Every structure is written in structure tokens, then in C-alpha cells.
Amino acid sequence: MTDRPAPDLHARLRHQSLGRPLTAEETALAQALEKVFRAGERDFEAVARALDRDGIKRPSGANGPWTAAVLEQELVRINASLDAAYAENGIGA
């Protein structure tokens, strides 16, 4: 017998640091990144090509091909937005 927390605790903690819900585009990017990383890809240029191939839109709304630099810019922007929302709202959705 283990002393693991109940599964509903994990569901509640999953978003403990979000000050706002993720947008549909942010969620799509997160899911696409999880898929690529689960497949074993670690090269960020290859990750960017996979995002292009799969038609993932940039959460910022900008157009153009994904590159490693663009991916970094998008992730930095998302992180800053989430940090600002957390600072303003505390724990959210």
C-alpha cells in the first residue's frame, strides 16, 4: 500500500500556477509539443518543422514558418503573459 494523493488532487494541482486559462492556441501548441517530445525529438529546429508540418498556429497570431527562434519567442511571450496573469490574479482555472 502506498501513500499516494487521491487522483482528484492531481487534477486540482495541474493548473495551480495559472493565473488565467490557456488560450485554444496555447493548448494546441502544448499538445503538439508533447506529441513531438514523446516521439523522441529534441532538436528544436526539427520540433519547429513538426509544428509547421502539423499546421500549428502561433499563439501570438503572427504568421510565417516556425523556427527554433520563433518557438523560443512564442514560449517567452506565453510565459510572460502567464506570469503577469498569476501576479494579478493568483491561482486561476
GROMACS .gro file of N, CA, C and O in nm:
model
  372
    1MET      N    1   0.085  -0.118   0.000
    1MET     CA    2   0.000   0.000   0.000
    1MET      C    3   0.089   0.125   0.000
    1MET      O    4   0.183   0.135   0.075
    2THR      N    5   0.055   0.220  -0.087
    2THR     CA    6   0.134   0.343  -0.095
    2THR      C    7   0.050   0.460  -0.043
    2THR      O    8  -0.072   0.454  -0.037
    3ASP      N    9   0.118   0.564  -0.008
    3ASP     CA   10   0.052   0.684   0.042
    3ASP      C   11   0.046   0.789  -0.068
    3ASP      O   12   0.097   0.900  -0.054
    4ARG      N   13  -0.016   0.754  -0.178
    4ARG     CA   14  -0.028   0.849  -0.289
    4ARG      C   15  -0.152   0.936  -0.269
    4ARG      O   16  -0.255   0.888  -0.222
    5PRO      N   17  -0.143   1.064  -0.312
    5PRO     CA   18  -0.261   1.151  -0.305
    5PRO      C   19  -0.371   1.099  -0.397
    5PRO      O   20  -0.344   1.031  -0.496
    6ALA      N   21  -0.492   1.131  -0.366
    6ALA     CA   22  -0.605   1.093  -0.449
    6ALA      C   23  -0.591   1.156  -0.587
    6ALA      O   24  -0.538   1.267  -0.599
    7PRO      N   25  -0.636   1.088  -0.694
    7PRO     CA   26  -0.624   1.143  -0.830
    7PRO      C   27  -0.685   1.281  -0.845
    7PRO      O   28  -0.636   1.364  -0.920
    8ASP      N   29  -0.793   1.310  -0.774
    8ASP     CA   30  -0.855   1.442  -0.789
    8ASP      C   31  -0.762   1.553  -0.740
    8ASP      O   32  -0.766   1.665  -0.788
    9LEU      N   33  -0.673   1.522  -0.647
    9LEU     CA   34  -0.574   1.619  -0.602
    9LEU      C   35  -0.482   1.656  -0.718
    9LEU      O   36  -0.453   1.774  -0.740
   10HIS      N   37  -0.439   1.557  -0.795
   10HIS     CA   38  -0.354   1.584  -0.910
   10HIS      C   39  -0.426   1.671  -1.012
   10HIS      O   40  -0.368   1.762  -1.069
   11ALA      N   41  -0.553   1.645  -1.034
   11ALA     CA   42  -0.630   1.725  -1.128
   11ALA      C   43  -0.638   1.870  -1.081
   11ALA      O   44  -0.626   1.963  -1.160
   12ARG      N   45  -0.655   1.890  -0.952
   12ARG     CA   46  -0.663   2.026  -0.898
   12ARG      C   47  -0.528   2.097  -0.905
   12ARG      O   48  -0.522   2.216  -0.930
   13LEU      N   49  -0.421   2.025  -0.882
   13LEU     CA   50  -0.288   2.087  -0.879
   13LEU      C   51  -0.231   2.111  -1.018
   13LEU      O   52  -0.139   2.190  -1.033
   14ARG      N   53  -0.285   2.045  -1.118
   14ARG     CA   54  -0.232   2.054  -1.253
   14ARG      C   55  -0.220   2.197  -1.301
   14ARG      O   56  -0.127   2.234  -1.372
   15HIS      N   57  -0.313   2.282  -1.263
   15HIS     CA   58  -0.313   2.421  -1.308
   15HIS      C   59  -0.290   2.518  -1.193
   15HIS      O   60  -0.330   2.633  -1.199
   16GLN      N   61  -0.222   2.472  -1.090
   16GLN     CA   62  -0.211   2.554  -0.970
   16GLN      C   63  -0.140   2.687  -0.992
   16GLN      O   64  -0.162   2.783  -0.920
   17SER      N   65  -0.054   2.695  -1.091
   17SER     CA   66   0.020   2.819  -1.110
   17SER      C   67  -0.035   2.907  -1.222
   17SER      O   68   0.026   3.006  -1.257
   18LEU      N   69  -0.149   2.871  -1.277
   18LEU     CA   70  -0.206   2.951  -1.384
   18LEU      C   71  -0.292   3.063  -1.326
   18LEU      O   72  -0.378   3.040  -1.243
   19GLY      N   73  -0.267   3.183  -1.372
   19GLY     CA   74  -0.348   3.297  -1.332
   19GLY      C   75  -0.460   3.322  -1.430
   19GLY      O   76  -0.544   3.410  -1.411
   20ARG      N   77  -0.461   3.247  -1.539
   20ARG     CA   78  -0.566   3.254  -1.640
   20ARG      C   79  -0.566   3.121  -1.715
   20ARG      O   80  -0.465   3.050  -1.718
   21PRO      N   81  -0.677   3.087  -1.776
   21PRO     CA   82  -0.679   2.965  -1.858
   21PRO      C   83  -0.590   2.984  -1.981
   21PRO      O   84  -0.571   3.096  -2.029
   22LEU      N   85  -0.539   2.875  -2.033
   22LEU     CA   86  -0.465   2.881  -2.159
   22LEU      C   87  -0.563   2.908  -2.272
   22LEU      O   88  -0.679   2.865  -2.267
   23THR      N   89  -0.517   2.979  -2.374
   23THR     CA   90  -0.600   3.000  -2.493
   23THR      C   91  -0.603   2.870  -2.572
   23THR      O   92  -0.521   2.779  -2.549
   24ALA      N   93  -0.694   2.862  -2.667
   24ALA     CA   94  -0.702   2.743  -2.752
   24ALA      C   95  -0.571   2.722  -2.828
   24ALA      O   96  -0.524   2.609  -2.842
   25GLU      N   97  -0.510   2.832  -2.873
   25GLU     CA   98  -0.384   2.821  -2.948
   25GLU      C   99  -0.270   2.776  -2.858
   25GLU      O  100  -0.183   2.699  -2.899
   26GLU      N  101  -0.267   2.825  -2.734
   26GLU     CA  102  -0.163   2.781  -2.639
   26GLU      C  103  -0.179   2.634  -2.606
   26GLU      O  104  -0.080   2.560  -2.598
   27THR      N  105  -0.303   2.591  -2.589
   27THR     CA  106  -0.329   2.449  -2.562
   27THR      C  107  -0.287   2.363  -2.680
   27THR      O  108  -0.224   2.258  -2.662
   28ALA      N  109  -0.321   2.407  -2.801
   28ALA     CA  110  -0.282   2.332  -2.921
   28ALA      C  111  -0.131   2.322  -2.932
   28ALA      O  112  -0.077   2.215  -2.966
   29LEU      N  113  -0.059   2.431  -2.903
   29LEU     CA  114   0.087   2.428  -2.906
   29LEU      C  115   0.141   2.332  -2.801
   29LEU      O  116   0.229   2.251  -2.830
   30ALA      N  117   0.088   2.339  -2.680
   30ALA     CA  118   0.135   2.250  -2.574
   30ALA      C  119   0.114   2.104  -2.612
   30ALA      O  120   0.203   2.021  -2.594
   31GLN      N  121  -0.002   2.073  -2.667
   31GLN     CA  122  -0.031   1.934  -2.706
   31GLN      C  123   0.060   1.890  -2.820
   31GLN      O  124   0.109   1.777  -2.821
   32ALA      N  125   0.085   1.980  -2.916
   32ALA     CA  126   0.175   1.947  -3.027
   32ALA      C  127   0.317   1.924  -2.977
   32ALA      O  128   0.385   1.830  -3.022
   33LEU      N  129   0.363   2.007  -2.884
   33LEU     CA  130   0.498   1.989  -2.829
   33LEU      C  131   0.508   1.857  -2.753
   33LEU      O  132   0.608   1.785  -2.767
   34GLU      N  133   0.406   1.824  -2.676
   34GLU     CA  134   0.407   1.696  -2.605
   34GLU      C  135   0.418   1.580  -2.702
   34GLU      O  136   0.494   1.486  -2.681
   35LYS      N  137   0.343   1.587  -2.812
   35LYS     CA  138   0.345   1.481  -2.913
   35LYS      C  139   0.485   1.466  -2.974
   35LYS      O  140   0.538   1.356  -2.986
   36VAL      N  141   0.546   1.579  -3.009
   36VAL     CA  142   0.679   1.576  -3.071
   36VAL      C  143   0.783   1.523  -2.973
   36VAL      O  144   0.866   1.439  -3.009
   37PHE      N  145   0.777   1.569  -2.848
   37PHE     CA  146   0.875   1.524  -2.748
   37PHE      C  147   0.855   1.376  -2.714
   37PHE      O  148   0.951   1.303  -2.693
   38ARG      N  149   0.728   1.331  -2.708
   38ARG     CA  150   0.702   1.189  -2.682
   38ARG      C  151   0.759   1.102  -2.793
   38ARG      O  152   0.800   0.988  -2.769
   39ALA      N  153   0.763   1.155  -2.914
   39ALA     CA  154   0.820   1.081  -3.028
   39ALA      C  155   0.972   1.077  -3.023
   39ALA      O  156   1.036   1.012  -3.105
   40GLY      N  157   1.030   1.148  -2.926
   40GLY     CA  158   1.175   1.142  -2.907
   40GLY      C  159   1.252   1.257  -2.968
   40GLY      O  160   1.375   1.260  -2.958
   41GLU      N  161   1.184   1.351  -3.030
   41GLU     CA  162   1.255   1.462  -3.093
   41GLU      C  163   1.303   1.561  -2.987
   41GLU      O  164   1.232   1.596  -2.896
   42ARG      N  165   1.428   1.604  -3.002
   42ARG     CA  166   1.485   1.701  -2.907
   42ARG      C  167   1.550   1.820  -2.975
   42ARG      O  168   1.580   1.919  -2.912
   43ASP      N  169   1.571   1.810  -3.106
   43ASP     CA  170   1.631   1.919  -3.182
   43ASP      C  171   1.522   2.023  -3.210
   43ASP      O  172   1.419   1.993  -3.270
   44PHE      N  173   1.544   2.146  -3.164
   44PHE     CA  174   1.439   2.245  -3.172
   44PHE      C  175   1.406   2.289  -3.314
   44PHE      O  176   1.294   2.328  -3.343
   45GLU      N  177   1.501   2.283  -3.406
   45GLU     CA  178   1.467   2.311  -3.546
   45GLU      C  179   1.375   2.203  -3.599
   45GLU      O  180   1.279   2.232  -3.672
   46ALA      N  181   1.400   2.077  -3.562
   46ALA     CA  182   1.312   1.968  -3.604
   46ALA      C  183   1.175   1.981  -3.538
   46ALA      O  184   1.072   1.952  -3.600
   47VAL      N  185   1.172   2.024  -3.413
   47VAL     CA  186   1.045   2.048  -3.344
   47VAL      C  187   0.967   2.156  -3.419
   47VAL      O  188   0.847   2.141  -3.444
   48ALA      N  189   1.035   2.263  -3.458
   48ALA     CA  190   0.969   2.371  -3.532
   48ALA      C  191   0.915   2.320  -3.665
   48ALA      O  192   0.803   2.355  -3.704
   49ARG      N  193   0.992   2.237  -3.735
   49ARG     CA  194   0.943   2.180  -3.861
   49ARG      C  195   0.819   2.095  -3.838
   49ARG      O  196   0.725   2.097  -3.919
   50ALA      N  197   0.816   2.021  -3.728
   50ALA     CA  198   0.698   1.940  -3.696
   50ALA      C  199   0.576   2.028  -3.670
   50ALA      O  200   0.465   1.994  -3.712
   51LEU      N  201   0.596   2.141  -3.604
   51LEU     CA  202   0.485   2.234  -3.580
   51LEU      C  203   0.431   2.287  -3.712
   51LEU      O  204   0.310   2.298  -3.731
   52ASP      N  205   0.522   2.320  -3.804
   52ASP     CA  206   0.481   2.364  -3.938
   52ASP      C  207   0.405   2.254  -4.010
   52ASP      O  208   0.297   2.277  -4.065
   53ARG      N  209   0.462   2.135  -4.010
   53ARG     CA  210   0.403   2.021  -4.079
   53ARG      C  211   0.261   1.994  -4.029
   53ARG      O  212   0.171   1.964  -4.107
   54ASP      N  213   0.242   2.009  -3.897
   54ASP     CA  214   0.112   1.979  -3.837
   54ASP      C  215   0.016   2.097  -3.838
   54ASP      O  216  -0.095   2.087  -3.787
   55GLY      N  217   0.060   2.209  -3.897
   55GLY     CA  218  -0.028   2.324  -3.911
   55GLY      C  219  -0.064   2.394  -3.780
   55GLY      O  220  -0.171   2.452  -3.767
   56ILE      N  221   0.029   2.392  -3.684
   56ILE     CA  222   0.004   2.455  -3.555
   56ILE      C  223   0.018   2.606  -3.570
   56ILE      O  224   0.119   2.655  -3.619
   57LYS      N  225  -0.085   2.678  -3.528
   57LYS     CA  226  -0.082   2.824  -3.536
   57LYS      C  227  -0.002   2.881  -3.420
   57LYS      O  228  -0.001   2.826  -3.310
   58ARG      N  229   0.061   2.994  -3.445
   58ARG     CA  230   0.133   3.062  -3.338
   58ARG      C  231   0.033   3.125  -3.242
   58ARG      O  232  -0.059   3.195  -3.286
   59PRO      N  233   0.047   3.103  -3.112
   59PRO     CA  234  -0.045   3.165  -3.017
   59PRO      C  235  -0.046   3.317  -3.023
   59PRO      O  236  -0.148   3.380  -2.992
   60SER      N  237   0.062   3.379  -3.068
   60SER     CA  238   0.067   3.525  -3.078
   60SER      C  239  -0.018   3.577  -3.193
   60SER      O  240  -0.047   3.696  -3.200
   61GLY      N  241  -0.055   3.489  -3.286
   61GLY     CA  242  -0.130   3.531  -3.404
   61GLY      C  243  -0.042   3.569  -3.521
   61GLY      O  244  -0.092   3.595  -3.631
   62ALA      N  245   0.090   3.572  -3.499
   62ALA     CA  246   0.183   3.604  -3.608
   62ALA      C  247   0.180   3.493  -3.712
   62ALA      O  248   0.147   3.378  -3.683
   63ASN      N  249   0.215   3.530  -3.835
   63ASN     CA  250   0.220   3.434  -3.944
   63ASN      C  251   0.364   3.405  -3.980
   63ASN      O  252   0.455   3.478  -3.941
   64GLY      N  253   0.383   3.301  -4.059
   64GLY     CA  254   0.516   3.265  -4.105
   64GLY      C  255   0.556   3.130  -4.052
   64GLY      O  256   0.488   3.072  -3.966
   65PRO      N  257   0.665   3.077  -4.103
   65PRO     CA  258   0.707   2.943  -4.063
   65PRO      C  259   0.761   2.940  -3.919
   65PRO      O  260   0.812   3.040  -3.868
   66TRP      N  261   0.746   2.824  -3.859
   66TRP     CA  262   0.806   2.801  -3.728
   66TRP      C  263   0.956   2.780  -3.746
   66TRP      O  264   0.999   2.711  -3.838
   67THR      N  265   1.035   2.839  -3.660
   67THR     CA  266   1.178   2.813  -3.649
   67THR      C  267   1.207   2.797  -3.501
   67THR      O  268   1.121   2.827  -3.416
   68ALA      N  269   1.326   2.754  -3.467
   68ALA     CA  270   1.363   2.744  -3.326
   68ALA      C  271   1.353   2.880  -3.258
   68ALA      O  272   1.304   2.892  -3.146
   69ALA      N  273   1.395   2.986  -3.328
   69ALA     CA  274   1.389   3.121  -3.271
   69ALA      C  275   1.244   3.165  -3.249
   69ALA      O  276   1.211   3.224  -3.146
   70VAL      N  277   1.158   3.136  -3.345
   70VAL     CA  278   1.016   3.171  -3.333
   70VAL      C  279   0.954   3.094  -3.216
   70VAL      O  280   0.878   3.151  -3.137
   71LEU      N  281   0.986   2.966  -3.205
   71LEU     CA  282   0.935   2.885  -3.094
   71LEU      C  283   0.977   2.946  -2.961
   71LEU      O  284   0.895   2.961  -2.870
   72GLU      N  285   1.103   2.984  -2.952
   72GLU     CA  286   1.151   3.046  -2.828
   72GLU      C  287   1.075   3.175  -2.799
   72GLU      O  288   1.032   3.199  -2.685
   73GLN      N  289   1.056   3.258  -2.901
   73GLN     CA  290   0.984   3.384  -2.882
   73GLN      C  291   0.841   3.359  -2.835
   73GLN      O  292   0.792   3.429  -2.745
   74GLU      N  293   0.775   3.262  -2.895
   74GLU     CA  294   0.637   3.231  -2.856
   74GLU      C  295   0.632   3.183  -2.711
   74GLU      O  296   0.545   3.223  -2.634
   75LEU      N  297   0.725   3.094  -2.674
   75LEU     CA  298   0.725   3.041  -2.537
   75LEU      C  299   0.757   3.150  -2.435
   75LEU      O  300   0.696   3.154  -2.328
   76VAL      N  301   0.849   3.239  -2.469
   76VAL     CA  302   0.882   3.351  -2.379
   76VAL      C  303   0.760   3.441  -2.361
   76VAL      O  304   0.726   3.482  -2.250
   77ARG      N  305   0.690   3.470  -2.472
   77ARG     CA  306   0.572   3.555  -2.466
   77ARG      C  307   0.461   3.490  -2.381
   77ARG      O  308   0.401   3.555  -2.296
   78ILE      N  309   0.438   3.361  -2.404
   78ILE     CA  310   0.336   3.290  -2.326
   78ILE      C  311   0.373   3.291  -2.179
   78ILE      O  312   0.288   3.318  -2.092
   79ASN      N  313   0.497   3.261  -2.148
   79ASN     CA  314   0.541   3.257  -2.009
   79ASN      C  315   0.523   3.393  -1.942
   79ASN      O  316   0.475   3.402  -1.828
   80ALA      N  317   0.560   3.499  -2.012
   80ALA     CA  318   0.545   3.634  -1.955
   80ALA      C  319   0.397   3.666  -1.931
   80ALA      O  320   0.361   3.724  -1.827
   81SER      N  321   0.313   3.627  -2.023
   81SER     CA  322   0.169   3.650  -2.009
   81SER      C  323   0.113   3.572  -1.890
   81SER      O  324   0.033   3.625  -1.811
   82LEU      N  325   0.155   3.447  -1.876
   82LEU     CA  326   0.108   3.367  -1.763
   82LEU      C  327   0.161   3.422  -1.631
   82LEU      O  328   0.089   3.425  -1.530
   83ASP      N  329   0.287   3.465  -1.629
   83ASP     CA  330   0.344   3.526  -1.508
   83ASP      C  331   0.267   3.651  -1.468
   83ASP      O  332   0.236   3.671  -1.350
   84ALA      N  333   0.234   3.736  -1.566
   84ALA     CA  334   0.160   3.859  -1.537
   84ALA      C  335   0.020   3.826  -1.486
   84ALA      O  336  -0.027   3.889  -1.389
   85ALA      N  337  -0.045   3.728  -1.545
   85ALA     CA  338  -0.179   3.690  -1.500
   85ALA      C  339  -0.174   3.633  -1.360
   85ALA      O  340  -0.262   3.662  -1.277
   86TYR      N  341  -0.072   3.555  -1.331
   86TYR     CA  342  -0.059   3.499  -1.196
   86TYR      C  343  -0.034   3.610  -1.095
   86TYR      O  344  -0.092   3.610  -0.987
   87ALA      N  345   0.052   3.706  -1.130
   87ALA     CA  346   0.081   3.816  -1.038
   87ALA      C  347  -0.045   3.897  -1.010
   87ALA      O  348  -0.066   3.944  -0.898
   88GLU      N  349  -0.131   3.910  -1.112
   88GLU     CA  350  -0.254   3.988  -1.096
   88GLU      C  351  -0.366   3.909  -1.028
   88GLU      O  352  -0.437   3.961  -0.943
   89ASN      N  353  -0.379   3.783  -1.066
   89ASN     CA  354  -0.496   3.706  -1.025
   89ASN      C  355  -0.470   3.593  -0.927
   89ASN      O  356  -0.564   3.535  -0.874
   90GLY      N  357  -0.343   3.556  -0.909
   90GLY     CA  358  -0.315   3.439  -0.826
   90GLY      C  359  -0.358   3.313  -0.895
   90GLY      O  360  -0.367   3.307  -1.017
   91ILE      N  361  -0.388   3.212  -0.821
   91ILE     CA  362  -0.425   3.083  -0.877
   91ILE      C  363  -0.555   3.096  -0.952
   91ILE      O  364  -0.653   3.147  -0.901
   92GLY      N  365  -0.554   3.048  -1.076
   92GLY     CA  366  -0.673   3.058  -1.160
   92GLY      C  367  -0.733   2.922  -1.189
   92GLY      O  368  -0.732   2.834  -1.105
   93ALA      N  369  -0.783   2.913  -1.309
   93ALA     CA  370  -0.853   2.794  -1.355
   93ALA      C  371  -0.775   2.677  -1.324
   93ALA      O  372  -0.769   2.575  -1.312
   0.00000   0.00000   0.00000
